[in-house]
Short mmCIF file of C-alpha atoms in Angstrom, two decimals:
data_model
loop_
_atom_site.label_atom_id
_atom_site.label_comp_id
_atom_site.label_asym_id
_atom_site.label_seq_id
_atom_site.Cartn_x
_atom_site.Cartn_y
_atom_site.Cartn_z
CA MET A 24 55.23 152.35 123.61
CA PRO A 25 52.48 150.54 121.23
CA GLU A 26 50.09 152.03 119.17
CA PRO A 27 47.50 153.78 120.32
CA ASN A 28 43.77 152.63 119.05
CA PRO A 29 42.36 155.54 117.17
CA PRO A 30 40.50 158.62 119.27
CA ILE A 31 36.57 158.52 119.04
CA ALA A 32 35.46 161.81 120.80
CA LEU A 33 36.92 165.34 119.69
CA LEU A 34 36.01 168.87 121.49
CA ALA A 35 36.93 171.89 119.62
CA GLU A 36 36.79 175.03 122.21
CA LEU A 37 36.11 177.02 119.43
CA THR A 38 36.59 180.23 121.31
CA HIS A 39 36.84 181.49 124.80
CA ARG A 40 34.54 183.92 124.51
CA CYS A 41 31.00 183.49 126.06
CA PRO A 42 28.16 186.10 127.03
CA LEU A 43 28.27 183.43 130.51
CA MET A 44 30.61 184.49 133.26
CA CYS A 45 29.91 180.96 135.84
CA PRO A 46 31.95 180.63 138.70
CA TYR A 47 32.63 176.86 138.03
CA CYS A 48 33.95 176.92 133.86
CA SER A 49 36.18 174.39 133.00
CA ASN A 50 38.05 176.85 130.53
CA PRO A 51 41.37 178.07 132.08
CA LEU A 52 41.89 180.85 134.26
CA GLU A 53 43.95 182.42 131.27
CA LEU A 54 41.57 183.12 128.48
CA VAL A 55 42.76 182.74 125.21
CA GLN A 56 41.55 186.00 123.19
CA LYS A 57 39.66 186.58 119.83
CA GLN A 58 43.04 187.45 117.77
CA GLN A 59 44.73 184.12 119.23
CA GLU A 60 41.92 181.77 117.59
CA LEU A 61 42.06 179.48 114.61
CA THR A 62 40.48 180.85 111.35
CA THR A 63 38.04 178.41 109.66
CA ASP A 64 40.01 177.05 107.36
CA THR A 65 42.63 175.43 110.09
CA TRP A 66 39.35 173.88 111.42
CA THR A 67 38.51 172.86 108.45
CA ARG A 68 41.34 170.84 108.03
CA VAL A 69 41.52 170.04 112.04
CA PHE A 70 38.35 168.12 111.65
CA ARG A 71 39.43 166.05 108.27
CA GLU A 72 42.33 164.80 109.76
CA ALA A 73 39.98 164.18 113.06
CA ALA A 74 38.17 161.60 110.57
CA ASP A 75 40.69 160.34 109.31
CA ILE A 76 42.52 158.58 112.30
CA GLY A 77 39.12 157.48 113.24
CA VAL A 78 37.59 160.71 115.34
CA LEU A 79 33.24 159.42 114.65
CA GLN A 80 32.24 162.15 117.47
CA LEU A 81 32.90 165.91 117.27
CA HIS A 82 31.68 168.25 120.11
CA LEU A 83 31.59 171.61 119.43
CA SER A 84 32.01 173.91 122.17
CA GLY A 85 33.80 177.26 124.12
CA GLY A 86 32.58 179.87 126.02
CA GLU A 87 30.21 179.71 123.87
CA PRO A 88 30.77 178.16 120.10
CA ALA A 89 27.67 180.23 118.83
CA SER A 90 30.53 183.47 119.19
CA ARG A 91 31.88 182.84 116.67
CA ARG A 92 30.75 184.11 112.94
CA ASP A 93 31.53 181.19 110.89
CA ILE A 94 29.67 178.37 113.40
CA VAL A 95 27.44 177.22 111.03
CA GLU A 96 30.73 177.03 108.56
CA LEU A 97 32.62 174.53 111.21
CA THR A 98 28.75 172.77 110.88
CA ALA A 99 29.45 172.42 107.06
CA ALA A 100 32.57 171.45 107.17
CA ALA A 101 32.58 169.10 110.26
CA HIS A 102 29.72 167.11 108.69
CA ALA A 103 31.08 166.45 105.84
CA ALA A 104 34.57 165.59 107.01
CA GLY A 105 31.55 162.64 107.99
CA LEU A 106 31.58 163.77 111.88
CA TYR A 107 29.14 163.03 114.45
CA THR A 108 28.70 167.13 115.81
CA ASN A 109 27.40 167.89 118.39
CA LEU A 110 27.10 172.01 119.33
CA ILE A 111 27.21 172.27 122.92
CA THR A 112 25.52 175.75 123.78
CA SER A 113 24.96 177.76 126.64
CA GLY A 114 21.75 179.05 123.88
CA ILE A 115 22.83 182.75 123.91
CA GLY A 116 23.46 183.45 120.35
CA LEU A 117 20.58 180.80 118.56
CA THR A 118 18.19 182.81 116.99
CA GLN A 119 15.65 180.46 114.84
CA ALA A 120 17.40 181.23 111.55
CA ARG A 121 20.95 180.55 111.76
CA LEU A 122 19.56 176.87 113.95
CA ALA A 123 17.85 176.45 110.52
CA ALA A 124 21.29 176.60 109.84
CA LEU A 125 22.48 174.64 111.53
CA VAL A 126 20.21 172.33 110.60
CA ASN A 127 21.04 172.63 107.32
CA ALA A 128 24.46 172.28 107.75
CA GLY A 129 24.28 169.12 109.57
CA LEU A 130 24.59 169.55 112.42
CA ASP A 131 23.06 166.28 115.14
CA HIS A 132 22.46 166.76 118.15
CA VAL A 133 22.39 169.80 121.00
CA GLN A 134 23.53 170.30 124.23
CA LEU A 135 22.30 172.95 126.57
CA SER A 136 23.25 173.84 129.80
CA LEU A 137 21.13 175.51 132.46
CA GLN A 138 22.56 177.46 135.48
CA GLY A 139 19.28 176.30 137.44
CA ALA A 140 15.65 175.74 137.21
CA ARG A 141 14.48 178.70 138.44
CA PRO A 142 15.41 181.71 136.42
CA GLU A 143 16.78 183.96 139.45
CA MET A 144 18.95 180.62 140.04
CA ALA A 145 20.45 181.08 136.85
CA ASP A 146 20.71 184.55 136.05
CA ARG A 147 22.75 184.60 139.23
CA ILE A 148 24.94 182.37 138.24
CA GLY A 149 25.89 182.17 134.51
CA GLY A 150 26.13 186.31 135.61
CA TYR A 151 23.66 186.91 132.72
CA LYS A 152 20.34 189.20 133.06
CA GLY A 153 17.25 187.28 131.20
CA GLY A 154 19.75 184.57 130.18
CA TYR A 155 16.77 181.63 131.56
CA ASP A 156 14.56 183.21 129.53
CA ARG A 157 16.48 183.25 126.04
CA LYS A 158 17.60 179.25 126.97
CA MET A 159 13.53 178.39 127.17
CA ARG A 160 13.34 179.50 124.22
CA VAL A 161 16.29 178.08 122.19
CA ALA A 162 14.87 174.59 123.57
CA GLU A 163 11.70 175.02 121.75
CA LEU A 164 13.91 176.35 118.73
CA VAL A 165 16.26 172.56 118.68
CA THR A 166 12.92 170.26 119.29
CA ASP A 167 10.52 172.46 117.07
CA ALA A 168 13.75 171.46 114.44
CA GLY A 169 13.81 168.09 114.98
CA LEU A 170 16.89 167.69 116.70
CA PRO A 171 17.52 165.83 120.17
CA LEU A 172 18.26 168.15 122.84
CA THR A 173 20.39 167.09 125.79
CA LEU A 174 20.14 169.01 128.85
CA ASN A 175 23.51 170.14 131.02
CA ALA A 176 22.58 170.57 134.71
CA VAL A 177 25.94 171.22 136.40
CA MET A 178 25.23 170.71 140.54
CA HIS A 179 26.68 172.59 143.68
CA ARG A 180 25.97 173.15 147.12
CA GLN A 181 23.99 176.85 145.83
CA ASN A 182 21.39 174.24 143.39
CA LEU A 183 21.16 170.86 144.80
CA ALA A 184 18.07 171.20 146.79
CA ASP A 185 17.10 171.66 142.64
CA LEU A 186 17.15 168.21 141.56
CA GLY A 187 13.75 167.39 141.86
CA GLN A 188 13.11 170.70 139.84
CA THR A 189 15.50 170.38 137.51
CA LEU A 190 13.96 167.30 135.87
CA ASP A 191 11.19 168.06 135.79
CA LEU A 192 12.30 171.03 134.05
CA ALA A 193 14.58 169.41 131.15
CA LEU A 194 11.81 166.57 130.65
CA SER A 195 8.89 169.79 129.83
CA MET A 196 11.72 171.74 127.67
CA GLY A 197 11.30 168.10 125.58
CA ALA A 198 15.28 166.98 125.91
CA ARG A 199 15.93 163.54 125.41
CA ARG A 200 18.69 163.32 128.01
CA ILE A 201 20.18 165.16 131.04
CA GLU A 202 23.51 165.22 132.16
CA VAL A 203 23.59 165.64 136.49
CA ALA A 204 27.51 166.49 136.57
CA CYS A 205 28.38 167.76 139.97
CA VAL A 206 30.29 170.97 139.77
CA GLN A 207 34.18 168.94 138.90
CA PHE A 208 36.98 171.76 140.21
CA HIS A 209 38.94 172.82 137.38
CA GLY A 210 40.29 176.20 136.19
CA TRP A 211 37.53 178.59 137.20
CA ALA A 212 35.32 176.39 139.51
CA THR A 213 38.88 176.12 142.23
CA ARG A 214 38.13 180.30 142.51
CA ASN A 215 35.36 178.39 143.80
CA ARG A 216 34.88 176.10 146.30
CA ALA A 217 34.08 177.47 148.80
CA SER A 218 30.65 178.21 147.27
CA LEU A 219 30.32 175.61 145.36
CA LEU A 220 31.40 172.37 146.66
CA PRO A 221 28.62 169.64 148.40
CA THR A 222 28.27 168.64 151.75
CA GLU A 223 28.19 164.94 152.47
CA SER A 224 24.66 165.20 153.44
CA GLN A 225 23.59 167.00 149.70
CA VAL A 226 26.40 163.74 147.99
CA GLU A 227 24.35 160.97 150.03
CA GLN A 228 20.90 162.82 149.67
CA LEU A 229 21.61 163.04 145.96
CA LYS A 230 22.89 159.64 145.12
CA LYS A 231 19.22 157.95 146.62
CA ASP A 232 17.64 160.65 144.24
CA ILE A 233 19.28 159.99 141.35
CA ALA A 234 18.79 156.66 141.56
CA ILE A 235 14.82 156.83 142.14
CA ALA A 236 14.19 159.04 139.34
CA ARG A 237 16.62 156.80 136.76
CA ASP A 238 13.85 155.63 137.69
CA THR A 239 10.48 157.58 137.46
CA TYR A 240 12.23 158.53 133.88
CA ARG A 241 12.50 155.61 132.47
CA ASN A 242 12.07 155.37 128.79
CA ARG A 243 11.12 158.93 128.35
CA MET A 244 14.52 160.96 129.44
CA ALA A 245 18.50 159.21 130.00
CA ILE A 246 19.30 161.16 133.80
CA ASP A 247 23.44 160.80 132.76
CA PHE A 248 24.54 160.86 136.37
CA VAL A 249 28.67 162.71 137.09
CA PRO A 250 29.18 162.63 140.91
CA PRO A 251 31.48 164.63 142.82
CA ASP A 252 34.93 163.02 143.20
CA TYR A 253 36.56 164.60 146.31
CA TYR A 254 33.52 162.40 148.23
CA SER A 255 34.40 159.12 145.95
CA ASP A 256 36.46 156.36 147.07
CA PHE A 257 38.28 156.22 144.52
CA PRO A 258 38.85 158.10 141.52
CA LYS A 259 36.95 159.11 137.70
CA ALA A 260 39.39 156.92 134.92
CA CYS A 261 40.11 159.96 133.55
CA MET A 262 38.73 160.36 130.17
CA GLY A 263 39.01 156.65 129.61
CA GLY A 264 42.22 156.50 130.59
CA TRP A 265 45.16 159.12 129.46
CA GLY A 266 45.73 159.59 125.37
CA SER A 267 42.62 156.63 125.14
CA THR A 268 39.27 157.91 123.98
CA GLY A 269 39.75 161.49 123.32
CA LEU A 270 41.46 164.56 122.33
CA VAL A 271 41.41 168.64 123.06
CA VAL A 272 41.79 171.25 120.68
CA SER A 273 41.69 174.44 122.40
CA PRO A 274 40.89 178.08 120.50
CA ALA A 275 44.63 178.88 119.63
CA GLY A 276 44.84 175.01 117.99
CA GLN A 277 47.06 173.75 121.35
CA VAL A 278 46.19 169.89 121.03
CA MET A 279 45.68 167.82 124.43
CA PRO A 280 44.63 165.23 126.46
CA CYS A 281 41.96 166.72 128.42
CA HIS A 282 40.53 170.59 128.38
CA ALA A 283 42.09 170.91 131.83
CA ALA A 284 45.51 169.32 130.77
CA ASP A 285 47.37 172.76 130.92
CA SER A 286 47.28 173.17 134.55
CA ILE A 287 49.90 170.93 134.82
CA PRO A 288 52.50 171.37 135.04
CA GLY A 289 55.97 169.99 132.69
CA LEU A 290 53.32 169.07 130.04
CA ALA A 291 54.83 169.88 126.63
CA PHE A 292 51.59 171.11 123.80
CA GLU A 293 52.11 170.43 120.23
CA SER A 294 49.64 172.96 117.87
CA VAL A 295 47.88 171.78 114.96
CA ALA A 296 49.34 174.51 113.08
CA ASP A 297 52.39 172.59 113.36
CA ARG A 298 51.57 168.82 113.35
CA HIS A 299 49.43 166.25 111.62
CA LEU A 300 46.25 165.69 114.44
CA GLY A 301 47.26 161.78 114.12
CA GLU A 302 50.63 162.71 114.32
CA ILE A 303 50.28 163.96 117.74
CA TRP A 304 47.30 161.62 118.55
CA ARG A 305 50.24 158.81 118.14
CA SER A 306 53.65 160.34 119.56
CA SER A 307 53.95 164.02 121.35
CA HIS A 308 54.27 163.68 125.28
CA ALA A 309 51.85 165.22 126.31
CA PHE A 310 49.82 162.40 124.87
CA ASN A 311 52.24 159.93 125.75
CA ALA A 312 53.26 161.35 129.85
CA TYR A 313 50.13 159.35 130.88
CA ARG A 314 49.09 156.68 128.79
CA GLY A 315 48.92 153.29 129.70
CA THR A 316 50.01 151.99 132.59
CA ASP A 317 53.96 151.29 132.85
CA TRP A 318 54.07 154.71 134.71
CA LEU A 319 51.96 154.43 137.68
CA PRO A 320 53.85 154.87 141.23
CA GLN A 321 52.29 153.43 143.80
CA PRO A 322 49.84 152.10 145.57
CA CYS A 323 48.38 151.77 141.79
CA GLN A 324 51.27 149.05 140.30
CA SER A 325 49.69 146.64 142.68
CA CYS A 326 46.12 147.20 142.94
CA GLU A 327 43.70 145.42 141.56
CA ARG A 328 41.38 148.59 139.72
CA ARG A 329 44.78 149.77 138.09
CA ASP A 330 43.12 148.96 134.62
CA VAL A 331 40.24 150.50 135.80
CA ASP A 332 40.40 153.70 136.96
CA PHE A 333 44.80 154.23 135.86
CA GLY A 334 45.24 155.96 138.87
CA GLY A 335 42.99 158.26 138.63
CA CYS A 336 43.04 162.06 137.11
CA ARG A 337 45.94 163.83 136.36
CA CYS A 338 45.15 167.48 137.09
CA GLN A 339 43.38 166.64 139.98
CA ALA A 340 46.82 165.17 141.26
CA ALA A 341 48.47 168.11 140.01
CA ALA A 342 46.01 170.58 141.53
CA LEU A 343 45.76 168.15 144.75
CA ALA A 344 49.10 166.57 145.35
CA ALA A 345 51.02 169.00 143.45
CA ASP A 346 52.29 166.10 140.81
CA PRO A 347 51.06 165.53 138.48
CA GLY A 348 52.36 161.97 138.46
CA ALA A 349 51.04 160.44 141.72
CA THR A 350 48.15 158.78 142.15
CA ASP A 351 45.06 160.81 142.32
CA PRO A 352 44.40 162.07 145.98
CA VAL A 353 40.65 161.12 146.27
CA CYS A 354 42.06 157.84 146.46
CA ARG A 355 41.41 156.13 149.39
CA LYS A 356 44.67 154.66 149.28
CA SER A 357 45.84 157.77 148.05
CA PRO A 358 48.83 158.89 150.96
CA TYR A 359 47.08 161.94 150.40
CA ARG A 360 43.37 161.31 151.17
CA PRO A 361 43.38 163.02 154.73
CA LYS A 362 44.39 166.29 153.32
CA VAL A 363 41.74 166.01 150.42
CA ASP A 364 39.48 165.60 153.65
CA ALA A 365 41.06 167.53 155.48
CA MET A 366 39.75 170.44 152.59
CA ILE A 367 36.10 169.13 152.12
CA GLU A 368 36.05 169.92 156.14
CA ASP A 369 37.56 173.75 155.35
CA MET A 370 35.65 174.34 152.33
CA THR A 371 31.98 173.19 153.27
CA SER A 372 31.97 174.73 156.81
CA ARG A 373 32.40 178.80 155.78
CA ALA A 374 29.79 180.16 156.77
CA SER A 375 29.86 182.86 154.12
CA ALA A 376 29.46 180.79 150.65
CA SER A 377 27.52 182.72 148.61
CA ASP A 378 29.78 184.63 147.56
CA LEU A 379 30.97 183.95 143.22
CA THR A 380 34.29 184.74 141.58
CA TYR A 381 32.58 185.30 137.97
CA ARG A 382 35.02 183.98 134.47
CA LYS A 383 36.40 187.12 132.81
CA PHE A 384 38.85 187.77 130.67
CA GLY A 385 41.54 189.16 132.42
CA MET B 10 5.90 147.46 116.23
CA THR B 11 7.28 149.30 113.78
CA PRO B 12 10.92 150.00 114.94
CA TYR B 13 12.38 153.49 113.51
CA LEU B 14 15.82 155.31 114.53
CA LEU B 15 15.24 157.73 116.51
CA SER B 16 16.30 161.71 115.20
CA GLY B 17 20.15 162.16 115.70
CA VAL B 18 20.56 158.58 115.31
CA ARG B 19 21.85 157.06 111.99
CA LEU B 20 24.41 154.88 110.84
CA HIS B 21 27.54 155.46 109.65
CA PHE B 22 30.39 152.95 108.43
CA ASP B 23 33.85 153.75 109.92
CA LYS B 24 36.20 153.21 107.79
CA VAL B 25 39.33 153.46 110.44
CA ARG B 26 38.25 150.61 112.31
CA ASN B 27 36.30 148.44 108.95
CA THR B 28 33.08 148.18 110.73
CA ASN B 29 29.73 149.87 111.12
CA VAL B 30 28.94 151.99 113.74
CA LEU B 31 25.42 153.87 114.96
CA LEU B 32 25.93 157.02 116.34
CA ALA B 33 23.96 159.04 118.75
CA PRO B 34 23.65 161.73 121.52
CA GLU B 35 27.39 160.67 123.35
CA ARG B 36 27.32 157.22 122.08
CA ALA B 37 29.46 155.61 119.44
CA LEU B 38 27.83 151.86 119.10
CA MET B 39 30.49 149.80 117.75
CA LEU B 40 28.31 147.10 115.73
CA ASP B 41 28.78 143.07 115.16
CA GLY B 42 26.87 141.77 111.28
CA VAL B 43 23.59 140.73 112.56
CA SER B 44 23.30 144.17 114.77
CA TYR B 45 23.28 145.79 111.65
CA GLU B 46 21.85 144.47 109.02
CA ILE B 47 18.60 144.74 111.87
CA LEU B 48 19.00 148.31 111.53
CA ARG B 49 19.76 148.64 108.05
CA ARG B 50 16.17 147.50 107.64
CA VAL B 51 14.35 150.10 111.25
CA ASP B 52 13.10 152.28 108.05
CA GLY B 53 10.52 153.47 110.09
CA ILE B 54 8.07 151.39 107.40
CA GLN B 55 8.93 148.28 108.28
CA SER B 56 7.32 145.92 110.81
CA VAL B 57 9.01 144.02 113.69
CA VAL B 58 7.37 141.00 111.53
CA GLU B 59 8.49 142.12 108.07
CA ILE B 60 12.22 143.06 109.65
CA VAL B 61 12.42 139.74 110.68
CA GLU B 62 10.82 137.58 107.47
CA ASP B 63 13.49 139.32 105.39
CA LEU B 64 16.42 138.53 107.47
CA ALA B 65 15.33 134.87 107.37
CA ARG B 66 14.92 135.03 103.96
CA ALA B 67 18.42 136.83 104.36
CA PHE B 68 20.06 134.21 105.91
CA ASP B 69 17.59 131.27 104.69
CA ALA B 70 17.32 130.79 108.79
CA PRO B 71 14.08 129.58 110.83
CA ALA B 72 11.83 132.90 111.95
CA GLU B 73 11.53 132.37 115.10
CA VAL B 74 14.81 132.28 115.86
CA ILE B 75 15.25 134.95 114.25
CA ARG B 76 12.43 137.11 116.12
CA GLY B 77 14.15 136.27 119.49
CA ASP B 78 16.97 137.98 118.55
CA VAL B 79 15.20 140.73 117.14
CA ASP B 80 13.50 141.33 119.82
CA ALA B 81 15.90 141.38 121.76
CA PHE B 82 18.01 143.50 120.41
CA LEU B 83 15.09 146.88 119.74
CA ASN B 84 13.99 146.10 123.23
CA ASP B 85 17.11 147.11 124.41
CA LEU B 86 17.62 150.40 122.15
CA LYS B 87 14.12 151.42 122.66
CA THR B 88 15.12 151.62 127.07
CA GLN B 89 18.36 153.26 125.50
CA LEU B 90 16.29 155.79 123.53
CA LEU B 91 18.09 154.98 120.54
CA VAL B 92 14.58 153.55 118.76
CA GLY B 93 11.05 154.19 118.85
CA ASP B 94 7.91 152.21 117.49
CA ARG B 95 5.95 154.20 115.05
CA ASP B 96 2.61 152.24 116.40
CA ALA B 97 2.95 153.42 119.80
#
């Protein structure tokens, strides 16, 4: 196995605790309890190790990272390690004083989640009353503090009609960027496919609307778009290729190639408690299992897109084809594609689509 | 035009890859020598004209040629919302 390139990004899932209960949360169904969370000192060491092996961007995420009492200390540690530090937050738990302390600690960027463009939608999806109003206030605090703001808007069958309103709201909140991400079916979202999977006509409309919006908002707000992969002809290159650009550390210290990788049976993850992050990146079983292209099955191996999408998403292959080493089942060339189409048909034709299973500790 | 780096956009020396990088929200642009020499002069005080003159002196090259490169580079960063213009 050749030496892998240095990783660029680290997603630090500081905690699984979160005041919100979004039914599409990408956290695993089995959430890590507070007692199992890494200590401040261990995270500080992990940030230093990450910088030493070439990580440039650190995403402090969760759960809600502000649920950690030491979030300011952790931000300062990340900054001291030389990392570009991004806080991915629901905004709940961020007061003016706490935000000022984060700015002082060297925070570079805030990504604020948006559960809906209207209070009733946002609070219903987030399962948190008053969440929308708090978010609006936090956006103001972030821009007043001079930090760049990105909004993360997860789109699904129930809120796709609000796309225009969502973009207008983002601009009025002072966002420089918005990520319009169609719900990805990992973690809790898999429990809510029948309620959240967009219909084919919604997706067609969405693609047109995004193209127009990019023009409308040019030079004012950047729009990043994550299309829903079930409707794609070819799979997305998961993480730009397994173990090629980034790593994820879970609240308890497991190091994973992507945030949903623990849904893949048969992978052994190592812990930052036992080994240096760099050794885990280079030589752990989980990172080498699907690295590169030698492991790829047919039809990927002889496909002209082999080095474009690297066989797609391993979690999706595990979930839909019950084989993490298979071609991503959304690919038109996959033998499982007819099953995906049948599943879409089944999921989008159910009448009682508004029921939601909310994320919560078991 | 008097260019400046937008908030949350900064230069960083990457000691692992031995190169200069422009860090920004969700972005890490690896910089070649020319891009770095332009960006390290982008401070919100010097105008593009002054930056070009300074580069022409430093590299003993014709200002007209440099002007074209600098304009193209900074305009591209402007559309990517990484650079702003104090005069705008």
